[in-house]
Amino acid sequence: MIGVVLSGCGMDRAPITSESEGIWDHFFVFPLSWLIIQTAELMQGSYGLAIMGMTVVIRLLLLPLFLKQHKSSKAMQKLRPEIEQLRTQYDMKNTEEQRKMQQEMMSLYQNSGVNPLAGCLPMVIQMPILMAFYFAIVRTEEIATHSFLWMDLGNSDPYMIMPLLAGFAMFLQMQLSTRNMPTEVAGQMKVMLYIMPVMIVGAGFALPSALSLYWFTGSIFMMIQTWIINRNERRADRAEQAVSETD
């Protein structure tokens, strides 16, 4: 989704080659473009399968970062009631009171072994990789000259099927992701639950179908990943509850 926004912000969309200049193009976008081409050759020239395969591989490589971010987010959620209680104890309009509250919160984080910034670093690392892969798809000339299933990968889907599938998959993925969130957080995400899929569909109508295929594959992968994580967490919670009842 970041790529959708940036693609409309004047970033270079010229064909990417080994001669492309600049740190971003030469060290981020071109290597991924080269990998797409090599993967397509292994798949008998299917650039559609190459995009899908590369999407899965990149998501798998980013999985440890995602799990670290998820773990940090869950830890922060557990502390939310205590944090809210601290906020009610201090006058937020008073500078001295604010300072005391911040000290109390830092003490709470330290005692719980939680770093409030730990969830940000994995996201910062993931963003450039996903952005680079987006632009590798957009700027690889070979993709634009190939087709996959009913689609010309270099043009928008004439039947609008893939953009709709991508939007629907995004909706299901976000719905699954918010299912185990606290009610307050899930409520804040509710607007995005509808806006993001609409943006994906709208972008898919205007942009090459290769991107809709990428978004669709990524959302399906994230759905499976989220389902597995949620299932494992439910099992762990049940096991922990069983142990506590035994004690």
XYZ file of C-alpha atoms in Angstrom:
247
model
C 0.000 0.000 0.000
C 2.931 2.330 0.637
C 3.907 1.805 -2.978
C 0.492 2.928 -4.162
C 0.910 6.246 -2.384
C 4.496 6.781 -3.482
C 3.779 5.868 -7.086
C 1.651 8.972 -7.315
C 4.282 11.201 -5.722
C 6.565 11.618 -8.706
C 9.033 8.827 -7.962
C 11.001 7.529 -10.949
C 9.151 4.791 -12.836
C 11.604 4.474 -15.728
C 12.698 0.914 -16.640
C 15.204 -0.451 -14.133
C 18.525 -1.833 -15.431
C 21.996 -2.606 -14.138
C 22.966 0.868 -15.368
C 20.375 2.639 -13.223
C 22.030 5.175 -10.955
C 21.434 6.036 -7.332
C 21.644 3.985 -4.151
C 17.909 3.207 -4.139
C 17.758 1.989 -7.738
C 21.121 0.225 -7.856
C 21.142 -1.529 -4.486
C 17.445 -2.040 -3.729
C 15.208 -2.025 -6.806
C 17.517 -3.575 -9.422
C 18.528 -6.676 -7.373
C 14.857 -7.503 -6.821
C 14.090 -6.896 -10.493
C 16.939 -9.253 -11.418
C 15.585 -11.891 -9.022
C 12.120 -11.619 -10.583
C 13.609 -12.218 -14.039
C 15.693 -15.172 -12.845
C 12.695 -16.674 -11.045
C 10.566 -16.292 -14.179
C 13.188 -18.159 -16.203
C 13.059 -21.013 -13.676
C 9.273 -21.054 -14.087
C 9.354 -21.414 -17.872
C 8.964 -17.696 -18.485
C 5.907 -17.168 -16.275
C 6.279 -13.713 -14.748
C 2.959 -14.113 -12.954
C 4.226 -17.158 -11.066
C 7.539 -15.354 -10.496
C 5.755 -12.414 -8.835
C 3.699 -14.751 -6.667
C 6.718 -16.863 -5.735
C 8.897 -13.856 -4.939
C 6.107 -12.336 -2.839
C 5.920 -15.485 -0.718
C 9.720 -15.706 -0.367
C 10.021 -12.061 0.706
C 7.195 -12.455 3.214
C 8.869 -15.560 4.639
C 12.177 -13.709 4.974
C 10.396 -10.860 6.754
C 8.501 -13.243 9.048
C 11.001 -13.024 11.970
C 10.662 -9.229 11.919
C 6.880 -9.497 11.803
C 6.858 -11.903 14.757
C 9.096 -9.562 16.760
C 6.772 -6.656 16.003
C 3.718 -8.770 16.869
C 5.244 -9.909 20.175
C 6.011 -6.316 21.142
C 2.473 -5.257 20.230
C 0.950 -8.032 22.359
C 3.150 -7.046 25.312
C 2.001 -3.431 25.008
C -1.632 -4.567 24.871
C -1.227 -6.418 28.171
C 0.100 -3.237 29.788
C -2.686 -1.048 28.378
C -4.970 -1.258 31.478
C -2.103 -0.237 33.777
C -1.094 2.586 31.437
C -4.678 3.885 31.316
C -4.843 3.725 35.108
C -1.660 5.801 35.362
C -3.111 8.428 33.035
C -6.171 8.844 35.216
C -4.000 9.423 38.289
C -2.200 12.485 36.936
C -3.268 15.895 35.699
C -2.161 15.984 32.055
C -2.349 19.790 32.000
C 0.327 20.066 34.673
C 3.921 19.788 33.421
C 5.230 18.360 36.681
C 2.420 15.811 36.764
C 3.206 14.815 33.181
C 6.860 14.298 34.101
C 5.919 12.067 37.036
C 3.571 10.053 34.852
C 6.301 9.520 32.253
C 8.652 8.289 34.974
C 5.991 5.888 36.241
C 5.383 4.592 32.725
C 9.095 4.046 32.078
C 9.343 2.177 35.372
C 6.356 0.050 34.333
C 7.996 -0.765 30.980
C 11.299 -1.684 32.637
C 9.691 -3.889 35.289
C 7.668 -5.678 32.594
C 10.634 -6.036 30.230
C 8.824 -4.104 27.496
C 10.446 -1.623 25.127
C 7.746 0.666 23.642
C 9.973 1.323 20.612
C 10.716 -2.356 19.935
C 7.735 -2.668 17.600
C 8.884 0.234 15.416
C 12.289 -1.058 14.269
C 10.993 -4.195 12.507
C 8.475 -2.053 10.627
C 11.171 0.430 9.593
C 13.290 -2.432 8.217
C 10.384 -4.038 6.353
C 9.158 -0.899 4.613
C 12.135 -0.296 2.259
C 12.155 -3.961 1.182
C 8.444 -4.010 0.357
C 8.702 -0.635 -1.382
C 11.681 -1.811 -3.437
C 9.804 -4.943 -4.519
C 6.820 -2.814 -5.536
C 9.003 -0.639 -7.766
C 10.865 -3.676 -9.092
C 7.521 -4.965 -10.393
C 6.542 -1.585 -11.840
C 9.900 -0.922 -13.518
C 10.868 -4.362 -14.875
C 10.249 -4.119 -18.628
C 9.987 -7.878 -19.093
C 6.918 -8.022 -16.845
C 5.069 -5.480 -18.974
C 5.485 -7.629 -22.097
C 4.140 -10.860 -20.594
C 0.705 -12.171 -19.703
C -0.592 -14.416 -16.935
C -3.924 -16.226 -16.999
C -6.321 -13.701 -18.599
C -4.208 -10.640 -17.754
C -1.668 -8.577 -19.639
C 0.680 -7.901 -16.723
C 1.722 -4.524 -18.101
C -1.849 -3.195 -18.278
C -4.793 -3.028 -15.917
C -7.074 -6.052 -15.755
C -9.714 -5.556 -18.510
C -12.263 -7.592 -16.534
C -11.415 -5.951 -13.188
C -11.303 -9.417 -11.586
C -7.851 -9.272 -9.994
C -8.287 -5.801 -8.412
C -11.552 -6.977 -6.837
C -9.916 -10.196 -5.621
C -7.003 -8.186 -4.196
C -9.371 -5.814 -2.390
C -11.479 -8.661 -1.004
C -8.374 -10.545 0.161
C -7.114 -7.365 1.838
C -10.472 -6.955 3.611
C -10.429 -10.541 4.904
C -6.803 -10.230 5.998
C -7.437 -7.030 7.957
C -10.605 -8.461 9.494
C -8.678 -11.515 10.656
C -5.853 -9.333 11.992
C -8.199 -7.210 14.126
C -10.181 -10.157 15.509
C -7.960 -10.651 18.583
C -7.291 -6.969 19.190
C -8.758 -5.162 22.215
C -12.162 -3.627 21.475
C -10.785 -0.077 21.628
C -7.959 -0.787 19.166
C -10.228 -2.779 16.845
C -12.647 0.150 16.826
C -9.864 2.514 15.760
C -8.923 0.124 12.948
C -12.500 -0.214 11.693
C -12.224 2.732 9.301
C -9.008 1.344 7.794
C -10.733 -2.032 7.428
C -12.865 -0.487 4.683
C -10.607 2.256 3.333
C -7.587 0.067 2.542
C -9.465 -2.481 0.377
C -11.201 0.338 -1.504
C -7.812 1.969 -2.166
C -6.411 -1.357 -3.384
C -9.344 -1.853 -5.770
C -9.150 1.728 -7.035
C -5.402 1.489 -7.623
C -5.849 -1.905 -9.296
C -8.261 -0.410 -11.815
C -5.630 2.126 -12.900
C -2.288 0.327 -12.434
C -0.754 -2.745 -14.137
C -2.427 -6.029 -13.210
C 0.975 -7.321 -12.037
C 0.520 -5.139 -8.946
C -2.966 -6.472 -8.220
C -1.505 -9.977 -8.445
C 1.221 -8.953 -5.980
C -1.283 -7.450 -3.512
C -3.575 -10.472 -3.800
C -0.732 -12.914 -3.131
C 0.592 -10.856 -0.223
C -2.840 -10.646 1.414
C -3.452 -14.394 1.068
C -0.049 -15.088 2.635
C -0.764 -12.687 5.500
C -4.166 -14.304 6.077
C -2.571 -17.738 6.454
C 0.211 -16.314 8.626
C -2.250 -14.500 10.903
C -4.487 -17.574 11.199
C -1.523 -19.739 12.260
C -0.307 -17.148 14.786
C -3.799 -16.701 16.260
C -4.290 -20.470 16.488
C -0.960 -20.954 18.272
C -1.745 -18.125 20.692
C -5.139 -19.634 21.516
C -3.477 -22.986 22.194
C -0.866 -21.336 24.414
C -3.571 -19.447 26.333
C -5.570 -22.637 26.883
C -2.461 -24.489 28.063
C -1.570 -21.644 30.442
C -5.121 -21.568 31.769
C -5.090 -25.345 32.307
C -1.826 -25.108 34.265
C -3.154 -22.270 36.441
C -6.347 -24.231 37.190
C -4.266 -27.278 38.146
C -2.172 -25.191 40.541
